[in-house]
CSV table of C-alpha atoms and ligand atoms in Angstrom, one decimal:
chain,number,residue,atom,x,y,z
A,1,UNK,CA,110.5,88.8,133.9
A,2,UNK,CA,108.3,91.2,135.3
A,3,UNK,CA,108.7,93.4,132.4
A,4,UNK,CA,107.7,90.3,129.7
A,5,UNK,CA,104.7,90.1,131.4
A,6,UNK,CA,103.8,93.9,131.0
A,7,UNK,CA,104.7,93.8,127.2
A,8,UNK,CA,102.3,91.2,127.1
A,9,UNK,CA,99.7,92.2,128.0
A,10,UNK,CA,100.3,95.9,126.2
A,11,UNK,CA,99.2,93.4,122.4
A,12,UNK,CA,95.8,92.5,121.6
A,13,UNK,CA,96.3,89.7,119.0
A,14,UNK,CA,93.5,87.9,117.7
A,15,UNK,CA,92.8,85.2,115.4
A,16,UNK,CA,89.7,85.1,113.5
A,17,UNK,CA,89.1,81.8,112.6
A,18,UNK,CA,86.9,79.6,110.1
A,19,UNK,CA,86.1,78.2,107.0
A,20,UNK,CA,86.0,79.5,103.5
A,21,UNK,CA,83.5,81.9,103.6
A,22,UNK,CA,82.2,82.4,107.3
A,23,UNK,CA,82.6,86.0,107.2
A,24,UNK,CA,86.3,86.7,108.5
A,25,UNK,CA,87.3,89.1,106.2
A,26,UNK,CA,83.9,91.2,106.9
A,27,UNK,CA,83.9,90.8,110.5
A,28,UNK,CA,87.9,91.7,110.3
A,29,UNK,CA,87.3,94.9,108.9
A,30,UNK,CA,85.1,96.2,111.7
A,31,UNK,CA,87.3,95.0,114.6
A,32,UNK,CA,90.3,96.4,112.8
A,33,UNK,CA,88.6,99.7,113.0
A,34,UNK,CA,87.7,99.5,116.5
A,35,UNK,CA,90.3,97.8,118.3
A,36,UNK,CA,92.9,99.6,116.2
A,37,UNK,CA,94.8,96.7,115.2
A,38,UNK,CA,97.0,95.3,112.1
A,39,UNK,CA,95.0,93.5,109.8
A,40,UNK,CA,97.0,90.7,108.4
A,41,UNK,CA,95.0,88.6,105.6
A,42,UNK,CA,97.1,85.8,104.3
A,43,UNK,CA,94.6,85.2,101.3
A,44,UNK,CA,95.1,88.9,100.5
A,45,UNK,CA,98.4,89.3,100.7
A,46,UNK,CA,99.0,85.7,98.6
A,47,UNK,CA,96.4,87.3,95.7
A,48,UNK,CA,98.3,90.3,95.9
A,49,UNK,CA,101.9,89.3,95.2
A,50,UNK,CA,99.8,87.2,92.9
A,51,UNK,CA,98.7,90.2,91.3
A,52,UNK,CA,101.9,91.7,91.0
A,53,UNK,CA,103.3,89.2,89.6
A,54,UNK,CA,106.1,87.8,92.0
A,55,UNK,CA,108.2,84.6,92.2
A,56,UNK,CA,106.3,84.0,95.3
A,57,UNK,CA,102.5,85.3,93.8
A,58,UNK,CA,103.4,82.0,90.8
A,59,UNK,CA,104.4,79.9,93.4
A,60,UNK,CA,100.9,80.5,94.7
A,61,UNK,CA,98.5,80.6,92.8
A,62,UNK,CA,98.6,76.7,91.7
A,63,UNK,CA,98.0,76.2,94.7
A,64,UNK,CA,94.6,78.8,95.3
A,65,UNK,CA,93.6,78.2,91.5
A,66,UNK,CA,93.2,74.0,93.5
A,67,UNK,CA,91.8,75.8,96.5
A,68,UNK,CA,94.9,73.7,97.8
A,69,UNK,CA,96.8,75.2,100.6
A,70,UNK,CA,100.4,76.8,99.7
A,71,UNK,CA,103.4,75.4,101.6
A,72,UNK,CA,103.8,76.4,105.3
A,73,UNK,CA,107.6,77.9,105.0
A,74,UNK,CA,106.2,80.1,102.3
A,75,UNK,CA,103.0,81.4,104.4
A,76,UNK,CA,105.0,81.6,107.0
A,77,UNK,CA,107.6,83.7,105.7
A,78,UNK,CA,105.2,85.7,104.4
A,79,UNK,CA,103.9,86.4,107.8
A,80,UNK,CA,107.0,87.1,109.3
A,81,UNK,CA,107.8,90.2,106.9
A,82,UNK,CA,104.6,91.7,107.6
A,83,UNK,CA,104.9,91.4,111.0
A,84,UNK,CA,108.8,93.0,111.4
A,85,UNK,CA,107.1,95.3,109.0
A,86,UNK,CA,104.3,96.2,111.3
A,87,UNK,CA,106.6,96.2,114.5
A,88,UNK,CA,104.8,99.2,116.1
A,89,UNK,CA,101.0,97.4,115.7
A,90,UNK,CA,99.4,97.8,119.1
A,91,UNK,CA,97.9,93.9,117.7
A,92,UNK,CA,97.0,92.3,114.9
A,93,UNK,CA,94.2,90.0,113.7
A,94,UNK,CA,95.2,86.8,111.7
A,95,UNK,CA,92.5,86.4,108.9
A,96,UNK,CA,92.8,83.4,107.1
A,97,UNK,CA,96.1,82.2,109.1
A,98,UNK,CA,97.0,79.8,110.6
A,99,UNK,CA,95.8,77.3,108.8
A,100,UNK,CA,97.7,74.6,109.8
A,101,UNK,CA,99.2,73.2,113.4
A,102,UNK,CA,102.9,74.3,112.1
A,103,UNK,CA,101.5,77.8,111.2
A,104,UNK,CA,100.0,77.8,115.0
A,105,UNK,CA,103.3,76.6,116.3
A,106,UNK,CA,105.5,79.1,113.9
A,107,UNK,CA,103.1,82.3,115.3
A,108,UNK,CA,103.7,81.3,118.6
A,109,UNK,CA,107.4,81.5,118.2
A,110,UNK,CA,107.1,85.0,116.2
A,111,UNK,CA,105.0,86.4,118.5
A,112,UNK,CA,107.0,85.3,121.3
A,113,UNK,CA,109.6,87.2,119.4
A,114,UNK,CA,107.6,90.3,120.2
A,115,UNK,CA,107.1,89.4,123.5
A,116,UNK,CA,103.9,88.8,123.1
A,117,UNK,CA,101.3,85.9,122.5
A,118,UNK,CA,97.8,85.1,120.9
A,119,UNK,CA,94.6,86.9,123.3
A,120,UNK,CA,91.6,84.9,121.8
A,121,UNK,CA,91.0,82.7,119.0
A,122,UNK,CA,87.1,83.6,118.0
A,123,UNK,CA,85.7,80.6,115.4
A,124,UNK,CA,83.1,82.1,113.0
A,125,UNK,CA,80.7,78.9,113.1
A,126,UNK,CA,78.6,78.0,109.8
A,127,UNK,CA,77.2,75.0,108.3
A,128,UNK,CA,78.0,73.9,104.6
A,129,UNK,CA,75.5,74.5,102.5
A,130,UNK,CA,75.2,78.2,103.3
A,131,UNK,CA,78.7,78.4,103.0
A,132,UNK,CA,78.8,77.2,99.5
A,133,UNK,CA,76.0,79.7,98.9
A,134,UNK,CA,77.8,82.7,100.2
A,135,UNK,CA,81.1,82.1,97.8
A,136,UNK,CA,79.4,81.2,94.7
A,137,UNK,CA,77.5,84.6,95.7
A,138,UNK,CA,80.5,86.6,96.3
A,139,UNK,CA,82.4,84.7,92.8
A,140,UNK,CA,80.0,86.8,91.0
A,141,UNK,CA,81.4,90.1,92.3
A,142,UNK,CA,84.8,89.5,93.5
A,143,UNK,CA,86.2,88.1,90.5
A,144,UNK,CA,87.6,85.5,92.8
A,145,UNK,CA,88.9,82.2,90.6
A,146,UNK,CA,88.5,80.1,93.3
A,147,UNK,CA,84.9,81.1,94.5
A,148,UNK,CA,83.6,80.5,90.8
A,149,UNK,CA,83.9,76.5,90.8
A,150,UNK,CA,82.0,74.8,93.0
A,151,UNK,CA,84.6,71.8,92.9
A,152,UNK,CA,87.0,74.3,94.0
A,153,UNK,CA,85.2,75.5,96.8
A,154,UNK,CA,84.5,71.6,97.6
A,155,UNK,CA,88.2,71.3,97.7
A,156,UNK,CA,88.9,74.2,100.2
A,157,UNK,CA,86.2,72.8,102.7
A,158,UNK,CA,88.3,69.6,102.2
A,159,UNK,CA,91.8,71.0,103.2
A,160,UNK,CA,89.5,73.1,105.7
A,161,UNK,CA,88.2,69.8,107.2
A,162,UNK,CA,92.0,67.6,107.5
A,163,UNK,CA,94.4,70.7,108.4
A,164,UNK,CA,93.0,73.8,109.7
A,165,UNK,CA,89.7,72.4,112.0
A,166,UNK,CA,92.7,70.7,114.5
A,167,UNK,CA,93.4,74.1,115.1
A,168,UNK,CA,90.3,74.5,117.3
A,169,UNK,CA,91.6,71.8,119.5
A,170,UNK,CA,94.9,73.3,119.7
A,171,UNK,CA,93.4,76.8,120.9
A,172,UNK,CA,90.9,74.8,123.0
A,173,UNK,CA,93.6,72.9,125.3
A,174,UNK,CA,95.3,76.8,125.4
A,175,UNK,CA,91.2,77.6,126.8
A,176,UNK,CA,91.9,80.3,124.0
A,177,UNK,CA,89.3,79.0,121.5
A,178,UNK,CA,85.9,80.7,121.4
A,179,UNK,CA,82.6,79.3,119.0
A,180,UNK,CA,80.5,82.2,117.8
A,181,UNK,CA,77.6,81.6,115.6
A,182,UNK,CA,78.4,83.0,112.2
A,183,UNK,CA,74.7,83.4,110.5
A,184,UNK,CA,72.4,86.5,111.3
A,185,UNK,CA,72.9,89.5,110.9
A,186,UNK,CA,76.5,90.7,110.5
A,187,UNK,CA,76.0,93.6,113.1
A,188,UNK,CA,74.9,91.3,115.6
A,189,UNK,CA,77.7,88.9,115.0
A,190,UNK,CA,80.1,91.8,115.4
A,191,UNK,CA,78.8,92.4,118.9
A,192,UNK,CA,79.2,88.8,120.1
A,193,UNK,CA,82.5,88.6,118.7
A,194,UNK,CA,83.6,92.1,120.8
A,195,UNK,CA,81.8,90.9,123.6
A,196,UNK,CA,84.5,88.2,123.8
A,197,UNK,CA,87.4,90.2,123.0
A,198,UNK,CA,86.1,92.6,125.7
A,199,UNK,CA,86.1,89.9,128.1
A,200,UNK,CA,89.9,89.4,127.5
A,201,UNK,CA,91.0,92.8,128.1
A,202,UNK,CA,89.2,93.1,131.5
B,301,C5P,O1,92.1,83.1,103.3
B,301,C5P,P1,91.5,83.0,101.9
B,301,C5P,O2,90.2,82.2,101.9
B,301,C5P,O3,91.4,84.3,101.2
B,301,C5P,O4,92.6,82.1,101.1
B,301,C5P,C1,92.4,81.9,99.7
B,301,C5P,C2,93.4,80.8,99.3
B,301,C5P,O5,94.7,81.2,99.6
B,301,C5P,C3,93.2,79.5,100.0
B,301,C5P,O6,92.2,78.6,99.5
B,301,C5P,C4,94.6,78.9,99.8
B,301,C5P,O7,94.8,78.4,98.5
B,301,C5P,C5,95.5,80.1,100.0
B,301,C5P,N1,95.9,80.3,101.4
B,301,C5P,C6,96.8,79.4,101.9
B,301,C5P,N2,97.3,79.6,103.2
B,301,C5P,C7,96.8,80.6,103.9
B,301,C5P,C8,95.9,81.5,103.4
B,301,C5P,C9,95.4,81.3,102.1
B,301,C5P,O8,97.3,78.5,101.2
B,301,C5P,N3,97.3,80.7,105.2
B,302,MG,MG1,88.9,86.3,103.5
């Protein structure tokens, strides 16, 4: 017993949560670099089995092209392997997952597995319109289908909105939810957000 408490405290897992466009990938990046962590992107992994052209990528890309979510066993799955993959991480930070209570649920149990559990959930917190601004922005560089069409976009705030925002309640009962104001300058953001994750590991 004593020992599955030292193992867990020996992971720093994080999730970065937020809507399409909040600045999770950005703010990943720089944590990832400091912490030292495994940097698991869902949307990037999806676009790149996407890319290569796997059963799984077709599967998946209906479903971004619709800014729909894909099915939960896929994601999920798709999780999993990275994470047996990635078995000597010393953490990760979930970027874009979970996006749904099942996906919350299914992480717990896998990193249980690891004898190990979620540290802090940090919410990048931005209003609407400015999101909307920021993707059509970033559409124009990324090549990103789904950051082109604004009824797209609409549609990801939407799935946003019914399945992944009960996830901040979910993390709030666990008191593992934290807000942080997403607009400013993205330095600045990164130092409140590490400010929090600092707070965990005292
Ligand atoms: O996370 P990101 O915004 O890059 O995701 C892009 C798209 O990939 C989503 O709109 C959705 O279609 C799909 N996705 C998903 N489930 C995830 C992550 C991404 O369905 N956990
Ligand atoms: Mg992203």
């Amino acid at each position: 017993m004593k020992l599955l408490i030292c193992d867990t405290l020996i992971m720093l897992n994080l999730i970065l949560f937020g809507p399409p466009g909040a600045g999770k990938g950005t703010q990943s990046e720089k944590l990832i670099a400091k912490y030292n962590l495994s940097h698991i992107s869902t949307g990037d992994l999806l676009r790149a089995e996407r890319a290569a052209g796997t059963e799984l990528g077709n599967l998946a890309n209906d479903y971004i092209s619709k800014g729909e979510l894909v099915p939960d066993s896929v994601v999920i799955g798709m999780v999993k392997n990275f994470m047996l993959n990635h078995g000597d991480a010393a953490g990760f930070i979930f970027d874009g997952f979970p996006r749904t209570i099942p996906q919350a649920e299914a992480l717990d149990t896998m990193l249980h597995d690891f004898s190990s559990s979620i540290s802090v959930v940090l919410g990048l917190e931005v209003e609407e319109d400015e999101l909307v601004k920021r993707l059509l922005l970033r559409g124009q560089s990324s090549g990103r289908v789904d950051d082109q069409d604004e009824n797209t976009i609409r549609n990801r705030f939407q799935e946003y909105q019914n399945k992944t925002l009960p996830l901040a309640g979910f993390y709030s009962n666990q008191n593992k939810y934290v807000g942080v104001q997403g607009i400013g300058e993205i330095d600045l953001i990164f130092n409140s957000l590490c400010q929090h994750i600092d707070a965990v590991l005292q």
